[in-house]
Short mmCIF file of C-alpha atoms and ligand atoms in Angstrom, two decimals:
data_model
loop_
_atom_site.label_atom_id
_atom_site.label_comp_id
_atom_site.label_asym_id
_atom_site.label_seq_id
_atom_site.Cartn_x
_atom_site.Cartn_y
_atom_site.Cartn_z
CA UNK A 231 95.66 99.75 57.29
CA UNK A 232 97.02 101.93 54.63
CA UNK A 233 100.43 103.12 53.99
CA UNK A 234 100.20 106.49 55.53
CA UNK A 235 99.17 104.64 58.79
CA UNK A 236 101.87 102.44 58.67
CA UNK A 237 104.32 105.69 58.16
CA UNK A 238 102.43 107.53 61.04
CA UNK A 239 103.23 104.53 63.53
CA UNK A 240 106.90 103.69 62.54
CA UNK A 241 107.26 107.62 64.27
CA UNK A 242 105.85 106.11 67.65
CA UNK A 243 107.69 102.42 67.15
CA UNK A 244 111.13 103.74 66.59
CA UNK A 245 110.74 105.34 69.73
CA UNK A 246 109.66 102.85 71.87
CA UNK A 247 112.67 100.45 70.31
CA UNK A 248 114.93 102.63 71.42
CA UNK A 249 113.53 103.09 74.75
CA UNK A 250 113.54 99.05 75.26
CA UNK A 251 117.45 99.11 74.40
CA UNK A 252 118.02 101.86 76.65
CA UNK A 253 115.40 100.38 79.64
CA UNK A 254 117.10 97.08 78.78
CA UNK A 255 117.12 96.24 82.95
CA UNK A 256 113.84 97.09 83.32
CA UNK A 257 112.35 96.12 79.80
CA UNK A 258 109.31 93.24 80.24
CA UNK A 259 107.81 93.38 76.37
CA UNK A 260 106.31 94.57 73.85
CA UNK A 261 102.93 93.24 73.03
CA UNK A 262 101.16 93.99 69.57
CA UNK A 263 97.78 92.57 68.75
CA UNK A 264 96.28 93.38 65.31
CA UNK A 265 93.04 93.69 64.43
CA UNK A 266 90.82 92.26 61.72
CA UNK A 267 86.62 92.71 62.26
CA UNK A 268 86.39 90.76 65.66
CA UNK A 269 89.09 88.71 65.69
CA UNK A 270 92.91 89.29 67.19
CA UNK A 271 96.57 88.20 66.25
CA UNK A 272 99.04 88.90 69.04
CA UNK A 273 102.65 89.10 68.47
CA UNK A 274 105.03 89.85 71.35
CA UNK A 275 108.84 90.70 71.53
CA UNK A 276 111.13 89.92 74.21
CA UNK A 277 114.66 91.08 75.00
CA UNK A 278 116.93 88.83 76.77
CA UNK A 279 120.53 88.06 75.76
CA UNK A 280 118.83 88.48 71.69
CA UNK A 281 115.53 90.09 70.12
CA UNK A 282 113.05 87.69 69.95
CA UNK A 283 109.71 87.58 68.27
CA UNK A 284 106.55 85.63 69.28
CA UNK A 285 104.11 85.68 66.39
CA UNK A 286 101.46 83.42 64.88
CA UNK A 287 103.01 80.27 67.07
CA UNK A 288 106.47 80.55 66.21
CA UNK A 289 109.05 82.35 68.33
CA UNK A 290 112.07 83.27 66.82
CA UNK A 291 115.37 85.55 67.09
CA UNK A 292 115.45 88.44 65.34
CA UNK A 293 117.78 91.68 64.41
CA UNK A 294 116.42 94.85 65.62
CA UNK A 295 116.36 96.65 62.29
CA UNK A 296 114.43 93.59 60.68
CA UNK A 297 111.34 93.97 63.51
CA UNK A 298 109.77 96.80 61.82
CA UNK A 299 109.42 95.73 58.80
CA UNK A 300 107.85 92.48 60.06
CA UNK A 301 105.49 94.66 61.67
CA UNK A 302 104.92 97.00 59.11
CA UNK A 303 104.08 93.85 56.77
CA UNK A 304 101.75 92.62 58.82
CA UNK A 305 100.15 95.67 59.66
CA UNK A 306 99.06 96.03 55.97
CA UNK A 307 97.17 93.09 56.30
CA UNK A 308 94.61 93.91 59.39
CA UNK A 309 92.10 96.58 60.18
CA UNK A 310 94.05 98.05 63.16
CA UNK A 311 96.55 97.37 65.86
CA UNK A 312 97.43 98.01 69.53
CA UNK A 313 101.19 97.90 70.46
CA UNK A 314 101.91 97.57 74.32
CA UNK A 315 104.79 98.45 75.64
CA UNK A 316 105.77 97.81 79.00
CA UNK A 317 108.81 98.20 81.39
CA UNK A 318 108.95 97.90 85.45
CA UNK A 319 107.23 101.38 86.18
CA UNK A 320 105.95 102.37 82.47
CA UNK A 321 103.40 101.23 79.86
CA UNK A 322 102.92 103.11 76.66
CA UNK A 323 100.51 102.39 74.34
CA UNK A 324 100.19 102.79 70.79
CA UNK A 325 96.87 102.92 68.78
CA UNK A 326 96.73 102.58 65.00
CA UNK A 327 94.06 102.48 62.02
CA UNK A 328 93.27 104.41 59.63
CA UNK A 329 91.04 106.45 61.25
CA UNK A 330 93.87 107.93 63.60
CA UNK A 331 97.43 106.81 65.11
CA UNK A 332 97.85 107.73 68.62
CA UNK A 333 100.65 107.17 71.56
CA UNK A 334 99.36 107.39 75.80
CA UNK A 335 101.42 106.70 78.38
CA UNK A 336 99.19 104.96 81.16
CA UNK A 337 99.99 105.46 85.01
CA UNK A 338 100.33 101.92 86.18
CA UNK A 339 100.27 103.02 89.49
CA UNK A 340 97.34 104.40 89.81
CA UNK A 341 95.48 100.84 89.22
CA UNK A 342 95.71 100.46 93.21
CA UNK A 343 94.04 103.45 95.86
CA UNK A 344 96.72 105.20 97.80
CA UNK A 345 94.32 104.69 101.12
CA UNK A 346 96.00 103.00 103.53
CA UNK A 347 95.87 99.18 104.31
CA UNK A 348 92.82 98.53 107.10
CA UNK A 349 94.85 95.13 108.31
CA UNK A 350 97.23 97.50 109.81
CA UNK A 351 96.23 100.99 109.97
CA UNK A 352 99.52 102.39 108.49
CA UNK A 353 99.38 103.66 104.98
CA UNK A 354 102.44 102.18 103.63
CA UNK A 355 104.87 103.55 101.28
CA UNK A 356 105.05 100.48 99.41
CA UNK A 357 101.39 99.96 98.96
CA UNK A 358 100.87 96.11 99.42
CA UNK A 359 98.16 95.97 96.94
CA UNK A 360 100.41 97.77 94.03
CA UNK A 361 103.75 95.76 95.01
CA UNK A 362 101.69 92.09 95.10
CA UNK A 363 103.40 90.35 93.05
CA UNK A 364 106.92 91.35 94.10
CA UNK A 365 105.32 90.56 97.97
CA UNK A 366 103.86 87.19 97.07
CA UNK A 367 106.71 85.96 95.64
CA UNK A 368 108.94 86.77 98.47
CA UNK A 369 106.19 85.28 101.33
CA UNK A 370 104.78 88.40 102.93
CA UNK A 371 101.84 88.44 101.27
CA UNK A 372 99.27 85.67 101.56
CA UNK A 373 96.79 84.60 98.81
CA UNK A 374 93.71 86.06 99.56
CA UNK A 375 96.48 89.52 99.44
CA UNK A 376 96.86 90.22 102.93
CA UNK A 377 99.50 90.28 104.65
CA UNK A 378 100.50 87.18 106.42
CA UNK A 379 100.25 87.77 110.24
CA UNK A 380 103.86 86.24 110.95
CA UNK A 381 105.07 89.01 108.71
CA UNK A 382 103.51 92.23 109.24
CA UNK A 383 106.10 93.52 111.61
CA UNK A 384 108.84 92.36 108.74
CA UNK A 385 106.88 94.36 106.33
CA UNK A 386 106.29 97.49 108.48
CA UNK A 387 110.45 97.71 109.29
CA UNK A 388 111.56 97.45 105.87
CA UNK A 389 108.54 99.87 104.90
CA UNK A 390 109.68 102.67 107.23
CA UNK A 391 113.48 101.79 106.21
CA UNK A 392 111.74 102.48 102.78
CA UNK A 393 110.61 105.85 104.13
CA UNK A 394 113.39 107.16 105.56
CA UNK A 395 115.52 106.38 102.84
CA UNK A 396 113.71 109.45 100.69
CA UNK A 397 115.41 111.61 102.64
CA UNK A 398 118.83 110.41 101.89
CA UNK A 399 117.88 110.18 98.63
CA UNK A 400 117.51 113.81 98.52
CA UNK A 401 120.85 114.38 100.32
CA UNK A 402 122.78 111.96 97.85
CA UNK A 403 121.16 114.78 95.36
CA UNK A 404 119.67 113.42 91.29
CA UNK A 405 121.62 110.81 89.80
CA UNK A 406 121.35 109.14 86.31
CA UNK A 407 121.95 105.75 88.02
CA UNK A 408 121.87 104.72 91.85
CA UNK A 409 123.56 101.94 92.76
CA UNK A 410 122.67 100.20 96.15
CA UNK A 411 124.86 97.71 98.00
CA UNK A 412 122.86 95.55 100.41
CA UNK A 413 125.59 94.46 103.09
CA UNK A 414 124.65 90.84 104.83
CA UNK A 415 121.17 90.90 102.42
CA UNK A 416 119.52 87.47 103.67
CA UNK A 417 117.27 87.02 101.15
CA UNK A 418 116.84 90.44 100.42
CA UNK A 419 113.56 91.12 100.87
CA UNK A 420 114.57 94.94 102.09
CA UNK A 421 116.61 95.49 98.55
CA UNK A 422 113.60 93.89 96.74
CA UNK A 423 110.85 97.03 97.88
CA UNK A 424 113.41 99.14 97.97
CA UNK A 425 114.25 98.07 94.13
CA UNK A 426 109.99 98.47 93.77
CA UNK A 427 109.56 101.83 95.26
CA UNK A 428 112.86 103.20 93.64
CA UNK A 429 111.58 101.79 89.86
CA UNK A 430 108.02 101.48 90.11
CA UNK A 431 106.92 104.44 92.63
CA UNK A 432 109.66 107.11 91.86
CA UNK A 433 110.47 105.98 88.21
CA UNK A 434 114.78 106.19 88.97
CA UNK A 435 117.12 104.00 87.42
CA UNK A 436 119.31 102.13 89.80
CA UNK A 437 121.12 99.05 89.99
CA UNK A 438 120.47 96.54 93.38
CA UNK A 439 124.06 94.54 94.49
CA UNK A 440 123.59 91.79 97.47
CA UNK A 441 126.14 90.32 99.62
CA UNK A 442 125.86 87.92 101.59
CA UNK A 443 128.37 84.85 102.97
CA UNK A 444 125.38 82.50 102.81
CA UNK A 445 125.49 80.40 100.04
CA UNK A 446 121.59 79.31 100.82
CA UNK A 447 120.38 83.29 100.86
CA UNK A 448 122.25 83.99 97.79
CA UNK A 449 120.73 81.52 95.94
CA UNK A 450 116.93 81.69 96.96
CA UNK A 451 117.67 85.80 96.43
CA UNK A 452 119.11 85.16 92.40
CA UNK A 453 115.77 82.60 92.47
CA UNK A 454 113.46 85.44 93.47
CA UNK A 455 115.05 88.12 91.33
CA UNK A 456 114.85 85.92 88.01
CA UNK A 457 111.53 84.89 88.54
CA UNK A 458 110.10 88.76 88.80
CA UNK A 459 112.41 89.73 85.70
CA UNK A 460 114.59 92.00 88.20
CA UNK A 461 117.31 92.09 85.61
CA UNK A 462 118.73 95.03 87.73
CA UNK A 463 119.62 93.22 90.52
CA UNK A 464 122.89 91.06 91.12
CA UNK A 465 123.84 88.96 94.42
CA UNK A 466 127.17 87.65 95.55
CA UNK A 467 128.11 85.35 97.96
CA UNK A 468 130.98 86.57 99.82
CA UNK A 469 132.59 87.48 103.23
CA UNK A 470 131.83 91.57 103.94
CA UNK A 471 135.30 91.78 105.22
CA UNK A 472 136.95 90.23 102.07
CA UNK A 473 134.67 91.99 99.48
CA UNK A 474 135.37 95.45 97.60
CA UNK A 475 132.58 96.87 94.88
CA UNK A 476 134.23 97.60 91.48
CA UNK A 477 132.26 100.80 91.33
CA UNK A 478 131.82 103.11 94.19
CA UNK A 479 128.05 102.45 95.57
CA UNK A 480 125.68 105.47 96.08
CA UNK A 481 124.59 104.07 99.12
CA UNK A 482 125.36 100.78 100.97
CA UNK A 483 122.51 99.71 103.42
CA UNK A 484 121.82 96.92 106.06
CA UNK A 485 119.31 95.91 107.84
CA UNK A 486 119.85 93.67 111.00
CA UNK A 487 123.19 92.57 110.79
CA UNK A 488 124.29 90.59 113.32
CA UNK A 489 126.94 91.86 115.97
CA UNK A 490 130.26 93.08 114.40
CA UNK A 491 128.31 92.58 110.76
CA UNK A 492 126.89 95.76 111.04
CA UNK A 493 130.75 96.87 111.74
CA UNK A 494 131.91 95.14 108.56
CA UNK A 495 128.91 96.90 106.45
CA UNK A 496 130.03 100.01 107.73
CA UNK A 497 133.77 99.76 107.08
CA UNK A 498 132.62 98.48 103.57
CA UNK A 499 130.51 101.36 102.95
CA UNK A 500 133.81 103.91 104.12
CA UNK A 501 136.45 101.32 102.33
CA UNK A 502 133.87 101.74 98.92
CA UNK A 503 133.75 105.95 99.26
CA UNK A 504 129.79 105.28 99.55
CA UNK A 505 128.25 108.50 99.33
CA UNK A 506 125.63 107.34 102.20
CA UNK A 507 125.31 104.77 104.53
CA UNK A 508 121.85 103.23 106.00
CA UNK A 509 122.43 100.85 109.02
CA UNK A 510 119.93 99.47 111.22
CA UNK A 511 121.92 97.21 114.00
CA UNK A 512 121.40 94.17 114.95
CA UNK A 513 122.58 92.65 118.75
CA UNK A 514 126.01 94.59 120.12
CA UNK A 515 128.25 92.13 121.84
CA UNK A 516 131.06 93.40 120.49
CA UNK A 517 131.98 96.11 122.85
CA UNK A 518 130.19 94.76 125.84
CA UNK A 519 132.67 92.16 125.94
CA UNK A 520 135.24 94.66 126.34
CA UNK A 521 134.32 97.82 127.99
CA UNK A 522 135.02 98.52 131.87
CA UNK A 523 134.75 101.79 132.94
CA UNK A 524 135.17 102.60 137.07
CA UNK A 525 132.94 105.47 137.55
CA UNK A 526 130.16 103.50 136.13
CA UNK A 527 130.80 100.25 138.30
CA UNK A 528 127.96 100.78 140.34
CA UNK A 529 125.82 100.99 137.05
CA UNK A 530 127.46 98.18 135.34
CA UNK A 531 127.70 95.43 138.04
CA UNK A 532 124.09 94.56 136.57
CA UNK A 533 124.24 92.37 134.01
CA UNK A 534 120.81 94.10 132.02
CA UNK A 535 122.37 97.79 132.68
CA UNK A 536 126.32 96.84 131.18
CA UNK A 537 124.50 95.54 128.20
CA UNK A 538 121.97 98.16 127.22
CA UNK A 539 124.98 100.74 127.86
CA UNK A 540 126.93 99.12 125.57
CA UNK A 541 124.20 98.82 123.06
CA UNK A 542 124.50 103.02 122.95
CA UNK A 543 128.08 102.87 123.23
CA UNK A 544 128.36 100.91 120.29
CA UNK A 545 126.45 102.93 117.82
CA UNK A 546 128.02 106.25 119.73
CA UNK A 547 131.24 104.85 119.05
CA UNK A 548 129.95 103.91 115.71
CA UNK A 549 129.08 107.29 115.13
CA UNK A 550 132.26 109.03 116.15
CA UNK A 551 134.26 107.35 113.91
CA UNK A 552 131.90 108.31 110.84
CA UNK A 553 132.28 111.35 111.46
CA UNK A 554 135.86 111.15 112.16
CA UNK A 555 136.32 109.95 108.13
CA UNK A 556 133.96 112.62 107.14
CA UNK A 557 130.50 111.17 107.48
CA UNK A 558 127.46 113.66 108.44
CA UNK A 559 125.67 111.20 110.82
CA UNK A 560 122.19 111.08 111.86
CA UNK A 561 120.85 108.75 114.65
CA UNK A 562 116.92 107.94 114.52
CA UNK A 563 114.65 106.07 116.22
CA UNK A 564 113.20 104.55 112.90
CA UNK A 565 110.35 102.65 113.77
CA UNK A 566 108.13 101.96 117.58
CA UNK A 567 110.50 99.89 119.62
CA UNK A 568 107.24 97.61 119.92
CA UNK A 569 107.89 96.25 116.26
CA UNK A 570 111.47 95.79 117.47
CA UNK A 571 113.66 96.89 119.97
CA UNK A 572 116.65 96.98 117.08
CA UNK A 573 115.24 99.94 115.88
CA UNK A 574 118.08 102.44 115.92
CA UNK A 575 119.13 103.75 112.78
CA UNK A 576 122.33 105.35 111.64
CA UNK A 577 122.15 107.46 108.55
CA UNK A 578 125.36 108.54 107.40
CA UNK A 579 126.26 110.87 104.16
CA UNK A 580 129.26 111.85 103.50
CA UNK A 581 130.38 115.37 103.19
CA UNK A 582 134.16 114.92 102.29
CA UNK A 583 135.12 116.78 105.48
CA UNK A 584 136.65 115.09 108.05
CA UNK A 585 135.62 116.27 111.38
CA UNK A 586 138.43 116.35 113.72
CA UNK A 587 136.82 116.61 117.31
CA UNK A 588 134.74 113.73 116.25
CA UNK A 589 138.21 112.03 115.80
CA UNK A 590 139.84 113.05 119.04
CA UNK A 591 136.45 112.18 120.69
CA UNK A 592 136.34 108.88 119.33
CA UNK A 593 140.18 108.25 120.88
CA UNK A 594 138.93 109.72 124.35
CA UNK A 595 136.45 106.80 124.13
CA UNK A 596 138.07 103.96 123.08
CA UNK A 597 140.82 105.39 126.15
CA UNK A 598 138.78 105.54 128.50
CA UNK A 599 136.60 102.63 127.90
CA UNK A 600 139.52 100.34 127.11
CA UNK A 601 138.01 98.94 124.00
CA UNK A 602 139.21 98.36 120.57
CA UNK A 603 136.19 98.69 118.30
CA UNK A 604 135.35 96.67 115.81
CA UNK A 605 134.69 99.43 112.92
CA UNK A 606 138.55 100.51 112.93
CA UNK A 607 139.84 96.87 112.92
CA UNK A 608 137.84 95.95 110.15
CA UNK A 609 139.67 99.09 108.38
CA UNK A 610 142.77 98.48 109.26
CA UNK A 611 142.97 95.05 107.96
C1 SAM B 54 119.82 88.56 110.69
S1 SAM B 54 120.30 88.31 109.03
C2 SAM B 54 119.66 89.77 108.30
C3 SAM B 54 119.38 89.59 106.84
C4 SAM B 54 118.66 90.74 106.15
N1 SAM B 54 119.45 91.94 106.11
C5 SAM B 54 117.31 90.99 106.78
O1 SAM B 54 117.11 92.02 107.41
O2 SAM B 54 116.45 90.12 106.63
C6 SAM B 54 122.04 88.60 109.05
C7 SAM B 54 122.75 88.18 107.77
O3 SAM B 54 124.12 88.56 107.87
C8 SAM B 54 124.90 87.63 107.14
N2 SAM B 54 126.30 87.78 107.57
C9 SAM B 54 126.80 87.74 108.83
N3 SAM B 54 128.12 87.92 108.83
C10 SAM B 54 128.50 88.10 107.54
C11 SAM B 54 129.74 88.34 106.87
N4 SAM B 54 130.88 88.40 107.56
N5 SAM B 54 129.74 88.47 105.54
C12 SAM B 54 128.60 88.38 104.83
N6 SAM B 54 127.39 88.16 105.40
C13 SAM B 54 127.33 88.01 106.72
C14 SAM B 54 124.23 86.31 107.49
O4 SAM B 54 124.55 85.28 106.56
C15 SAM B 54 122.76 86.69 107.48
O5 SAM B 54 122.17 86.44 106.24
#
């Protein structure tokens, strides 16, 4: 390649350079292969704590003002070269010889059909076949690529938690960064699509923070993130009563967390000023253990009945008291209660207006129910 080739590409490269240090989280490599008659020479960069350049067997650091003249240099030696460069969500390629020098971005998405998967008749919003490696790695899919029976209902709650979360999404309104605190994450598997669909499907920048008091789930969660290159996603082991975010989240989630957990996730999301708050509940024994109420004795003398009252008087309690601290709350049935019958969820975005009837209502119940819920203690601490 000539000179003037060389020149034309530098325009595109710069670019792209800048791009990787500004993509850093997201950044997988650049890959250059030049050309001469039939035969290649690859090259690829990296970007982890330094630059570093894989060419002609031998990888080495390197200063990002050096790496195009490397390439430039080398490019005046071959017939033509392709320059690849890809992020989580983004591939951009680069064609140069002296015939012409020309920049594409290439959909990656649109590799995999948007039908829907025939295994279970619902057409995901996390498309298994586009997500596969990200659902391998984490055990839902299989090898042949299906899902693995044992897991489908998994996969279809944390899809629809997927869905639903457009919405607040919109509500939250455009942000240059989301950050999303995953309260009592397991091993994450809900903040890992959600990290895909948010990156990958709708191209945003955000930033993925698990917590979690099991030492076990934190660590097979860091595992899983480091071997996908999810450089955008931290987890910490620690008690959700104990621990405060040093930035406020945009939105704190959780997905199944058990009894009072679901409590602590949502005085964490109020104690952090989260602008919204995703909750699906787990078991209520919290309040059952407490409530009596005459006037429903004949109601509650049966076992079954107290408990699936105080299952709704939990999340209406819940509920109250979001709104009391200025929370616009939502209650949905998110997904068939044949998939699971925990499958109430409580959206919550706040709205910096505290409602006051909300407040007094919440006092009425906690009078006349004779309970001291678990959302205000965790507060008050
Ligand atoms: C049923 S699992 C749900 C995990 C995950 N959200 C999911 O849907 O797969 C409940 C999780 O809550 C965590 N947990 C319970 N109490 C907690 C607390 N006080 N602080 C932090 N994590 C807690 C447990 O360690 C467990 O991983």
């Amino acid at each position: 390649m000539n000179k003037k080739t060389v020149q034309k590409t530098n325009l595109f490269f710069t670019g792209l350079l800048s791009r990787m240090e500004e993509n850093k989280l997201f950044f997988n490599d650049i890959t250059i292969n030049f050309k001469s008659g039939t035969k290649d020479f690859p090259a690829k960069i990296l970007y982890g704590d330094e630059i570093m350049l894989d060419y002609q067997a031998v990888k080495r650091t390197v200063e990002r003002d050096e790496i195009w003249d490397i390439i430039a240099e080398e490019m005046l030696k071959y017939d033509s070269a392709q320059i690849i460069y890809s992020e989580r969500g983004a591939k951009i390629v680069i064609d140069a010889s002296d015939k012409r020098v020309n920049m594409r971005h290439e959909d990656v998405t649109a590799e995999v059909s948007k039908t829907s998967v025939v295994q279970t008749g619902r057409e995901y919003v996390v498309n298994p076949a586009l997500a596969k490696d990200l659902l391998t790695e984490i055990g839902i899919l299989a090898k042949n690529g299906k899902i693995k029976n044992d897991k489908i209902r998994k996969y279809n709650q944390i899809d629809y938690f997927v869905e639903l979360m457009q919405g607040v999404l919109k509500e939250i309104g455009e942000r240059d960064e989301y950050v999303i605190l995953d309260a009592a994450c397991g091993k994450s598997y809900l903040s890992f699509v959600l990290n895909f669909y948010m990156r990958e499907i709708l191209k945003k920048r955000c930033r993925f923070i698990g917590v979690d008091y099991s030492e076990t789930v934190i660590t097979a969660s860091k595992r899983i993130a480091e071997k996908l290159g999810y450089n955008n996603m931290e987890f910490i082991q620690a008690d959700l009563t104990e621990y405060t975010p040093s930035a406020r989240p945009d939105i704190v989630i959780s997905l199944h967390a058990c009894d009072t957990a679901t409590d602590m996730a949502l005085a964490l999301g109020i104690r952090a000023k989260s602008r919204a708050i995703v909750s699906v509940p787990c078991c209520h024994k919290d309040i059952l253990k407490q409530y009596a109420y005459a006037p429903f004795e004949a109601i509650t003398r049966h076992g079954i009945l107290k408990a699936r009252l105080a299952d709704t008087l939990t999340d209406g309690i819940r509920a109250a008291y979001l709104e009391s601290v200025g929370y616009k709350v939502s209650m949905i049935e998110y997904i068939s209660p044949l998939e699971t019958p925990k499958n109430i969820m409580i959206r919550a975005v706040y709205t910096d207006r505290k409602n006051e009837k909300s407040a007094r209502d919440y006092n009425n119940l906690k009078e006349m129910l004779n309970v001291n819920p678990a959302i205000e203690r965790f507060l008050r601490r």
